[in-house]
PDB file of C-alpha atoms in Angstrom:
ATOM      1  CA  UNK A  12       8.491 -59.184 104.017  1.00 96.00           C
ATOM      2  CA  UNK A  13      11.361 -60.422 105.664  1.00 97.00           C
ATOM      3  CA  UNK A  14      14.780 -58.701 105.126  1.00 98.00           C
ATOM      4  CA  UNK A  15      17.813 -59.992 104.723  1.00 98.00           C
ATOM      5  CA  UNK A  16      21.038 -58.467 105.496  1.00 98.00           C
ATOM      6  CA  UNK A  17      24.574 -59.575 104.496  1.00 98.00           C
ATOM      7  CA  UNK A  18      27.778 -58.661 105.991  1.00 97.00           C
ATOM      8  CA  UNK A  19      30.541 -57.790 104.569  1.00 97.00           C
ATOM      9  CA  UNK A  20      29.648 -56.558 101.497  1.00 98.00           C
ATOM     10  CA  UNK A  21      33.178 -57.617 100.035  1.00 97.00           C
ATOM     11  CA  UNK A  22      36.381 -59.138 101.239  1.00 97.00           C
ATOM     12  CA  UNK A  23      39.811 -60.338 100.239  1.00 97.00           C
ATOM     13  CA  UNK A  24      41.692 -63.166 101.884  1.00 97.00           C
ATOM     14  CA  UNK A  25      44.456 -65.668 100.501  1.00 97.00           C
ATOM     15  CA  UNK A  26      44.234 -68.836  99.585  1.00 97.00           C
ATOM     16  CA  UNK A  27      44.189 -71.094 102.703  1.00 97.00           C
ATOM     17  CA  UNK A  28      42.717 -68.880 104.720  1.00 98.00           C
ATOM     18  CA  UNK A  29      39.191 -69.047 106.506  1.00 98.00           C
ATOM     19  CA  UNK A  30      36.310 -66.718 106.066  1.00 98.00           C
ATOM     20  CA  UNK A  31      33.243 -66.050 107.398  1.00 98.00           C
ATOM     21  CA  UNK A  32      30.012 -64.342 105.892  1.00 98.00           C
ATOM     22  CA  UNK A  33      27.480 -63.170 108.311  1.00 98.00           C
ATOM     23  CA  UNK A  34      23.746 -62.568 107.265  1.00 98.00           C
ATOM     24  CA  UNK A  35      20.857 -61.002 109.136  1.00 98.00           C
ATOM     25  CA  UNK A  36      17.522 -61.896 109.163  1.00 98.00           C
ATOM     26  CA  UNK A  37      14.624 -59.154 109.920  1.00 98.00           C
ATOM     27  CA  UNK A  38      12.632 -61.913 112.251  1.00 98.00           C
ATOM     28  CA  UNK A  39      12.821 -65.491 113.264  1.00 98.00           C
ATOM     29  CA  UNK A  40      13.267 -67.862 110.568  1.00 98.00           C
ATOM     30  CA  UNK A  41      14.417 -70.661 112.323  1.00 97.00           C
ATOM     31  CA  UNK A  42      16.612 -72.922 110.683  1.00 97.00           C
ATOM     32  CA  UNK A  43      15.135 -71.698 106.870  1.00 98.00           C
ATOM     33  CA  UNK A  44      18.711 -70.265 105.289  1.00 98.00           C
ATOM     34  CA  UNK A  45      19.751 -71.198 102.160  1.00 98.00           C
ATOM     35  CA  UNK A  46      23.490 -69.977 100.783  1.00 98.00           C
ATOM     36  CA  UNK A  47      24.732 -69.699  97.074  1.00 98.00           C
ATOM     37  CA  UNK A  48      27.417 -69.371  94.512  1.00 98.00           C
ATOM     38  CA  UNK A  49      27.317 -67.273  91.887  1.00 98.00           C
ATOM     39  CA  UNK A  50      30.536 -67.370  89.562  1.00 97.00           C
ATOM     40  CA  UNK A  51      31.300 -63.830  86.775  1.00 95.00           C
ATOM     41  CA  UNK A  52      28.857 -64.875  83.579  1.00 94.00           C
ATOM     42  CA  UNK A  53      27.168 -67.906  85.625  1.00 97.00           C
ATOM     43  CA  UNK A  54      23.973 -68.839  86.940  1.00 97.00           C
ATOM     44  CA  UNK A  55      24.263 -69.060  91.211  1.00 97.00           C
ATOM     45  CA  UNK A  56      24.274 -72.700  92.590  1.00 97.00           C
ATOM     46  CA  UNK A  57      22.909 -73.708  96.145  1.00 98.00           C
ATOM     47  CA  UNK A  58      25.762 -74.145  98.454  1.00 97.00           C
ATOM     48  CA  UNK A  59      23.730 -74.877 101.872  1.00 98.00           C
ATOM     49  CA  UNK A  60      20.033 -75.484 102.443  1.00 97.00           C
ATOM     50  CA  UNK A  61      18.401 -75.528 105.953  1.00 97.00           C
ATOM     51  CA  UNK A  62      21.452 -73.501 107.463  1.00 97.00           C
ATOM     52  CA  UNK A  63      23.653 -76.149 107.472  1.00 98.00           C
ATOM     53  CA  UNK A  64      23.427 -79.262 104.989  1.00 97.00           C
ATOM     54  CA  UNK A  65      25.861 -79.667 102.509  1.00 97.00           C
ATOM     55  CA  UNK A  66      23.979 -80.585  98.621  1.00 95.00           C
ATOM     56  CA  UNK A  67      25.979 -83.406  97.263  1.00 94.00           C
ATOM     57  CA  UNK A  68      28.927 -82.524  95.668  1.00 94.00           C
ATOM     58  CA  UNK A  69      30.006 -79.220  97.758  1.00 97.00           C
ATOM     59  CA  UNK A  70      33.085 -79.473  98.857  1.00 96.00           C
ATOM     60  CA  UNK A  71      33.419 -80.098 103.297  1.00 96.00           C
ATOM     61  CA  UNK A  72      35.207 -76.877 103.153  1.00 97.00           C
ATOM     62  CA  UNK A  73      31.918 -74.819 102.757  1.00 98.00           C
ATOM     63  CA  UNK A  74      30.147 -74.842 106.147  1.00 98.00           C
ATOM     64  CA  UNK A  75      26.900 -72.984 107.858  1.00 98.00           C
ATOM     65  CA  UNK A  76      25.798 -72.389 110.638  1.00 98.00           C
ATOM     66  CA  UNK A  77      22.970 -70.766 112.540  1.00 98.00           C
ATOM     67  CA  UNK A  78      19.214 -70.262 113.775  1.00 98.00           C
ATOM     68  CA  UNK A  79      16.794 -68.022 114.247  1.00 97.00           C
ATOM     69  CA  UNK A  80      18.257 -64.145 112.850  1.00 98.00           C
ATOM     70  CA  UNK A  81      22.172 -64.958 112.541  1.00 98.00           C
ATOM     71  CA  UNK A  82      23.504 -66.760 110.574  1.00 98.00           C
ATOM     72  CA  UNK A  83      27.222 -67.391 109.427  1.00 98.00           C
ATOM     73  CA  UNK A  84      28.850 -69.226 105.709  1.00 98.00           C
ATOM     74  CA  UNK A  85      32.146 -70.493 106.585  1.00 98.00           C
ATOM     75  CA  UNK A  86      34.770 -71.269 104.032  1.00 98.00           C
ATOM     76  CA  UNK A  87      38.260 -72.606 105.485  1.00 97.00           C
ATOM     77  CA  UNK A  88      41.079 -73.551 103.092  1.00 97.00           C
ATOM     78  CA  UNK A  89      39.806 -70.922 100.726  1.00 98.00           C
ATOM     79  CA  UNK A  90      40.764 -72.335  96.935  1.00 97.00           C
ATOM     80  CA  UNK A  91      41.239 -69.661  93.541  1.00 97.00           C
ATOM     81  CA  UNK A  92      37.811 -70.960  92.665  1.00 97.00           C
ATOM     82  CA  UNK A  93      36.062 -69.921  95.413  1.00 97.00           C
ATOM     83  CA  UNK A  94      36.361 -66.518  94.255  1.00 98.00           C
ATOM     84  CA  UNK A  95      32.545 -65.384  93.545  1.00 98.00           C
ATOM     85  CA  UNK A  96      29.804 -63.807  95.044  1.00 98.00           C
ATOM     86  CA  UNK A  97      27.525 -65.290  97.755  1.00 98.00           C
ATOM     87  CA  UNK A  98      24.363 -64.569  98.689  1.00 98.00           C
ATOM     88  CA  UNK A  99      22.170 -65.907 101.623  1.00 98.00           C
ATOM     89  CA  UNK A 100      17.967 -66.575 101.009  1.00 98.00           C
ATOM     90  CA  UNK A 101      15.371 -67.341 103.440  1.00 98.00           C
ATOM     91  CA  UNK A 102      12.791 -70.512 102.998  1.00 98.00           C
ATOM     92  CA  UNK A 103      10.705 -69.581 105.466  1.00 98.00           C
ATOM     93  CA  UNK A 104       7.960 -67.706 103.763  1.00 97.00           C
ATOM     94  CA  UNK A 105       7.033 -66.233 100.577  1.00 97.00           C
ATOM     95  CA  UNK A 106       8.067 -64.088  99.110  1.00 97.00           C
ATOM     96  CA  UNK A 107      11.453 -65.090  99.176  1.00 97.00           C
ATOM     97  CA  UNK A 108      14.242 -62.696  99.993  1.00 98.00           C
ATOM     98  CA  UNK A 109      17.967 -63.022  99.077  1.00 98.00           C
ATOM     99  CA  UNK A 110      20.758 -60.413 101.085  1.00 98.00           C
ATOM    100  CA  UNK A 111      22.375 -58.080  98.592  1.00 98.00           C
ATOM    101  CA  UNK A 112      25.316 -60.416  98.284  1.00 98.00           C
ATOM    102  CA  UNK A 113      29.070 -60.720  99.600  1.00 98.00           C
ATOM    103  CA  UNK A 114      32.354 -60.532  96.787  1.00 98.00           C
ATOM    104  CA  UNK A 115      34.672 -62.878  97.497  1.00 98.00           C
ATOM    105  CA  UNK A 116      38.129 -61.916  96.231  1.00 97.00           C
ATOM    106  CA  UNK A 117      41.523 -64.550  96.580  1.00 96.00           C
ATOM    107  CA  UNK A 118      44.519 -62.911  96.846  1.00 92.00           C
TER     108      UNK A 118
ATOM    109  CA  UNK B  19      20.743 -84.396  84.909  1.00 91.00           C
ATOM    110  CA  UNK B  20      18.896 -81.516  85.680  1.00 93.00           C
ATOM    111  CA  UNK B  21      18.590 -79.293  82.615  1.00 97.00           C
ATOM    112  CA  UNK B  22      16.705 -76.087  82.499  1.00 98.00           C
ATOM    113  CA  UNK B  23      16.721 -73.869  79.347  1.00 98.00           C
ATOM    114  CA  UNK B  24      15.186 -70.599  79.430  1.00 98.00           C
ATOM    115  CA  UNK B  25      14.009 -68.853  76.325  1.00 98.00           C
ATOM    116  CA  UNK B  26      12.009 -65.675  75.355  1.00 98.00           C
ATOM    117  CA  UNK B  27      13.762 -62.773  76.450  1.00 97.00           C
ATOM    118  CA  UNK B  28      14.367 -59.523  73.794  1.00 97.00           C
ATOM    119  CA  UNK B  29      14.585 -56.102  73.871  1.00 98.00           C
ATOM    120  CA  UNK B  30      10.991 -54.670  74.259  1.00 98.00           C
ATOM    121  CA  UNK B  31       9.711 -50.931  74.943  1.00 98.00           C
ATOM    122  CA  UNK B  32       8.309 -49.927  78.166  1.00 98.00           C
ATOM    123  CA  UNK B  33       4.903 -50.795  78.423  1.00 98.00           C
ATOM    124  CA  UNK B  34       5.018 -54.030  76.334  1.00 98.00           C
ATOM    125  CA  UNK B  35       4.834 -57.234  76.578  1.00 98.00           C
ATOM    126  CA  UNK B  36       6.762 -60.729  76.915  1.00 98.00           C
ATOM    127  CA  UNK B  37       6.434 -64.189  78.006  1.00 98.00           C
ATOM    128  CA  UNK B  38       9.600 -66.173  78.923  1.00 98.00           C
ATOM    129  CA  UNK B  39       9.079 -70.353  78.731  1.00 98.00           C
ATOM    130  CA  UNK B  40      11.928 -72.625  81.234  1.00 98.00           C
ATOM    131  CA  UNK B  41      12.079 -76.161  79.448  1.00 98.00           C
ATOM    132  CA  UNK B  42      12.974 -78.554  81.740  1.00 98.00           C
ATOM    133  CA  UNK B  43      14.402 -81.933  81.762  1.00 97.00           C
ATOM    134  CA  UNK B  44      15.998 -84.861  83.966  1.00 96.00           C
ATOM    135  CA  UNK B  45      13.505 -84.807  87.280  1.00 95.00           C
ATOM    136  CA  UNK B  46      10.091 -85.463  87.481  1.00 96.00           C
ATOM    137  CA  UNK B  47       8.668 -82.205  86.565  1.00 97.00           C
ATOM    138  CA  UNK B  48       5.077 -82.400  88.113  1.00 97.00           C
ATOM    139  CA  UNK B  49       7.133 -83.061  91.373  1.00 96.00           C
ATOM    140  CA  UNK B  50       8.407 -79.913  92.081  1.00 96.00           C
ATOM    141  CA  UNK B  51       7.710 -76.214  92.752  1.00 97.00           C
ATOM    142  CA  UNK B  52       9.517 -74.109  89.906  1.00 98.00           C
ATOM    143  CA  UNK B  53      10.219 -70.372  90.052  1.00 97.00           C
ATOM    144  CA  UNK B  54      11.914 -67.123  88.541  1.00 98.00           C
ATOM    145  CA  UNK B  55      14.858 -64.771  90.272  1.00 98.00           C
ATOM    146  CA  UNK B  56      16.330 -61.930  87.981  1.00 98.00           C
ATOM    147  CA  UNK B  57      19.205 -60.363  88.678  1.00 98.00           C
ATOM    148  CA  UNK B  58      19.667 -56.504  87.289  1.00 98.00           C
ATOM    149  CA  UNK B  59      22.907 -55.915  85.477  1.00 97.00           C
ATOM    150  CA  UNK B  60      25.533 -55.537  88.126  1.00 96.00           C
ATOM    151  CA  UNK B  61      23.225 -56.401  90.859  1.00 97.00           C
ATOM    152  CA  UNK B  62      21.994 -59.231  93.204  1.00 98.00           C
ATOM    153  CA  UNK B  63      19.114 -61.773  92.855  1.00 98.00           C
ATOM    154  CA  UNK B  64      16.098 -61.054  92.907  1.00 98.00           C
ATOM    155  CA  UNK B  65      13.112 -63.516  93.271  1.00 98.00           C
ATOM    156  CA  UNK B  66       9.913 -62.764  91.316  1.00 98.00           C
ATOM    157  CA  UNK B  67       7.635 -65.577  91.545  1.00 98.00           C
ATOM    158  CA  UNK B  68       6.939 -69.175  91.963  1.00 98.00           C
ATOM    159  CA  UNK B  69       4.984 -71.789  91.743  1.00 98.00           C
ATOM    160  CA  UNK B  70       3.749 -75.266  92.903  1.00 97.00           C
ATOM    161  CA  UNK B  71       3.743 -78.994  91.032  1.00 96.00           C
ATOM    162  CA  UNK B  72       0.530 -78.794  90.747  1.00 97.00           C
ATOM    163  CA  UNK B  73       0.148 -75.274  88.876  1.00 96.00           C
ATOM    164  CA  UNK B  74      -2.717 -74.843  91.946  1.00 97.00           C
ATOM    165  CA  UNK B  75      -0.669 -72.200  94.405  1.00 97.00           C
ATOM    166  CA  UNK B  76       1.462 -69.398  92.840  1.00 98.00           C
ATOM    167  CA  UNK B  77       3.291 -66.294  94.459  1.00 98.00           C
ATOM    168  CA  UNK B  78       4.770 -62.953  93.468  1.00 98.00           C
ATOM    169  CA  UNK B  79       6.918 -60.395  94.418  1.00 97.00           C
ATOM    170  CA  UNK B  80       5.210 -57.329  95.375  1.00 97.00           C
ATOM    171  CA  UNK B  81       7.487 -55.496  92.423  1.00 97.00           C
ATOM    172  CA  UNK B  82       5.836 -57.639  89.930  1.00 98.00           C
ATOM    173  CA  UNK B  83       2.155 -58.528  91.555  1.00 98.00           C
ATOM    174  CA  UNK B  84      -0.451 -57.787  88.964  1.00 97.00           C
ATOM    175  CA  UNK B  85       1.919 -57.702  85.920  1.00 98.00           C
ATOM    176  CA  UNK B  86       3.470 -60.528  85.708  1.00 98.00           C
ATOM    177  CA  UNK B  87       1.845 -64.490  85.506  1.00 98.00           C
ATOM    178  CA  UNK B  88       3.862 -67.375  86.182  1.00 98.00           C
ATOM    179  CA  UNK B  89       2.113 -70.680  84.870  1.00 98.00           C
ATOM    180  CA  UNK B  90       3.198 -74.365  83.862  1.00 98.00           C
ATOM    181  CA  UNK B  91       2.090 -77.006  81.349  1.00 98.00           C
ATOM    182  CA  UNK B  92       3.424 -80.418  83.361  1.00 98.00           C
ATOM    183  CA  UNK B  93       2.423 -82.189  80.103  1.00 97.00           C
ATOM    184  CA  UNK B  94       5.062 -80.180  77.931  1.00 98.00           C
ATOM    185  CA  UNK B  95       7.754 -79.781  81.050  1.00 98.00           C
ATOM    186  CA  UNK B  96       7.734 -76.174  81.038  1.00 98.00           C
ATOM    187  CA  UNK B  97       7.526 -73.251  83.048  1.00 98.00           C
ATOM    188  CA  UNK B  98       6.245 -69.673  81.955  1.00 98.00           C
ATOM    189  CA  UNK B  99       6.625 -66.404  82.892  1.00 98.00           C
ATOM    190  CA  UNK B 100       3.826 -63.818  81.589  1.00 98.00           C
ATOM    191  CA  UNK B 101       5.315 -59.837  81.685  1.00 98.00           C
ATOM    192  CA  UNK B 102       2.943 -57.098  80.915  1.00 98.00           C
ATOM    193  CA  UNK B 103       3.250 -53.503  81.320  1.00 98.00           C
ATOM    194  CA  UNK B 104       6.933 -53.981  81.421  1.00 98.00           C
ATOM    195  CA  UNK B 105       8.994 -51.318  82.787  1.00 98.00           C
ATOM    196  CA  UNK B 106      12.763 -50.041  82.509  1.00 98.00           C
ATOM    197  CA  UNK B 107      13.329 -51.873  86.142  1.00 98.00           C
ATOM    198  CA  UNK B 108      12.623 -54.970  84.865  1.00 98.00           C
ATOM    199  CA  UNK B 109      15.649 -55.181  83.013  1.00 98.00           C
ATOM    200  CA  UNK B 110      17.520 -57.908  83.901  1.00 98.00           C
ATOM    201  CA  UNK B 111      18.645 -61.675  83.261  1.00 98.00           C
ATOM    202  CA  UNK B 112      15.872 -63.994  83.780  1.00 98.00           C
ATOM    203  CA  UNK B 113      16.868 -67.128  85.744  1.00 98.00           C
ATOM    204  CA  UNK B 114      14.311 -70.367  86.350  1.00 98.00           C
ATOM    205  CA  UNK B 115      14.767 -72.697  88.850  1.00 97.00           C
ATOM    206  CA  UNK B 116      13.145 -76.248  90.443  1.00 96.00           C
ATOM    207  CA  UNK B 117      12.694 -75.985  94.202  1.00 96.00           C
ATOM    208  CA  UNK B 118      11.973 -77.825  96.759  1.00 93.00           C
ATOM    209  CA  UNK B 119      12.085 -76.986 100.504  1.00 94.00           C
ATOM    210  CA  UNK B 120      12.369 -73.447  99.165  1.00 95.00           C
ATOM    211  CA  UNK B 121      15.520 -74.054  97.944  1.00 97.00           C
ATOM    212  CA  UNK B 122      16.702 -73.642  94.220  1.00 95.00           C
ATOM    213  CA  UNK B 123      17.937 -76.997  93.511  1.00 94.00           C
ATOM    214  CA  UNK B 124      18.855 -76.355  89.745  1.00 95.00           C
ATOM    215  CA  UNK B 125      19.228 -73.272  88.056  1.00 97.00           C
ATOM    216  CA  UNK B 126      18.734 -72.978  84.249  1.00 97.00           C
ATOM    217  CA  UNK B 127      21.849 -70.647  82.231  1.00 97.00           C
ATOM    218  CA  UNK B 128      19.378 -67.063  81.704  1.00 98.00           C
ATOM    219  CA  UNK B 129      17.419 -65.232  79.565  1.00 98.00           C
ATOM    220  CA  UNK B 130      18.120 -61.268  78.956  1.00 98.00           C
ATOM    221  CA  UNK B 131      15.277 -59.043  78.953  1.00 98.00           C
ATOM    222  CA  UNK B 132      16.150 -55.549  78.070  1.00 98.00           C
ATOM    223  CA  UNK B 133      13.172 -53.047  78.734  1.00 98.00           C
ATOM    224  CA  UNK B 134      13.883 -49.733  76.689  1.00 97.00           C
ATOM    225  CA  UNK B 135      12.798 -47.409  73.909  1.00 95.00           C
TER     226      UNK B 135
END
């Protein structure tokens, strides 16, 4: 199975500030990274397929990036309601794996 | 719109039984693969299994192979999820979800399932 590791496991920033979430895969699986949402009390909701394309209605402030093992979520202008946890998922074979998920806190 | 409503889940005792059903609404059903993550109380997602349009191709986690049976009826819109021999582990909230490209697409609200004596 392939592994998938996420780094940080939490951080804090203020509100127009830019993070970055890293997230490790075990082997090559190319371009095959999904990222999502998941809000307190709510189901998650797909932020990025295929390591970088934005699902209609995400905001441009929510970017990836990536290939292969590494890849990065990028949020710049952080908002209050991007407070949540996201987690990263590989599409590149089955079974799926999600990383164990990074807290997002807003000052 | 893309509606998914999951039903089913209880409190059951270790060992038992319980089948979960996804209704689903607003996309061509038959069209895509469907599956189920569950995330523990306080803890991340997990996925458990999926399946194809079709109902031909289906695939498990390894902590649920041989216990649990994911199915579909294409004519009714709905998704199942068949748990036997259900342990304390299993707890969790139930989500189901359309996919395509491996992706989950839409996401339906949760069911609980609460494994104890």
């Amino acid at each position: 199975d392939i592994q998938m590791t996420q780094s940080p496991s939490s951080l804090s920033a203020s509100v127009g500030d830019r993070v970055t979430v890293t997230c490790r895969a075990s082997q090559d699986i190319s371009g095959s990274l999904g990222w999502y949402q998941q809000k307190p009390g709510d189901a998650p909701k797909l932020l990025i397929s295929a390591a970088s394309s934005l699902p209609s209605g995400v905001p441009s402030r929510f970017g990836g990036s990536g290939s292969g093992t590494v890849f990065t979520l990028t949020i710049s202008n952080l908002q209050p309601e991007d407070s949540a946890t996201y987690y990263c998922q590989q599409a590149k074979s089955f079974p799926r794996t999600f990383g164990q998920g990074t807290k997002l806190e807003i000052k | 719109e893309v509606q998914l409503v999951e039903s089913g889940g209880g409190l059951v005792q270790p060992g038992g039984s319980l089948r979960l059903s996804c209704a689903a609404s607003g996309f061509t059903f038959s069209s895509y693969s469907m599956n189920w993550v569950r995330q523990a109380p306080g803890k991340g997602l997990e996925w458990v299994s999926e399946i194809d349009g079709s109902g031909t191709y289906a695939f498990y986690a390894d902590s649920v192979k041989g216990r649990f049976t994911i199915s579909r009826d294409n004519s009714k819109n709905t998704l199942y999820l068949q748990m036997n021999s259900l342990r304390a582990e299993d707890t969790a909230i139930f989500f189901c979800g359309n996919t395509r490209y491996g992706y989950n697409w839409g996401w339906g609200q949760g069911t609980m399932v609460t494994v104890s004596s």
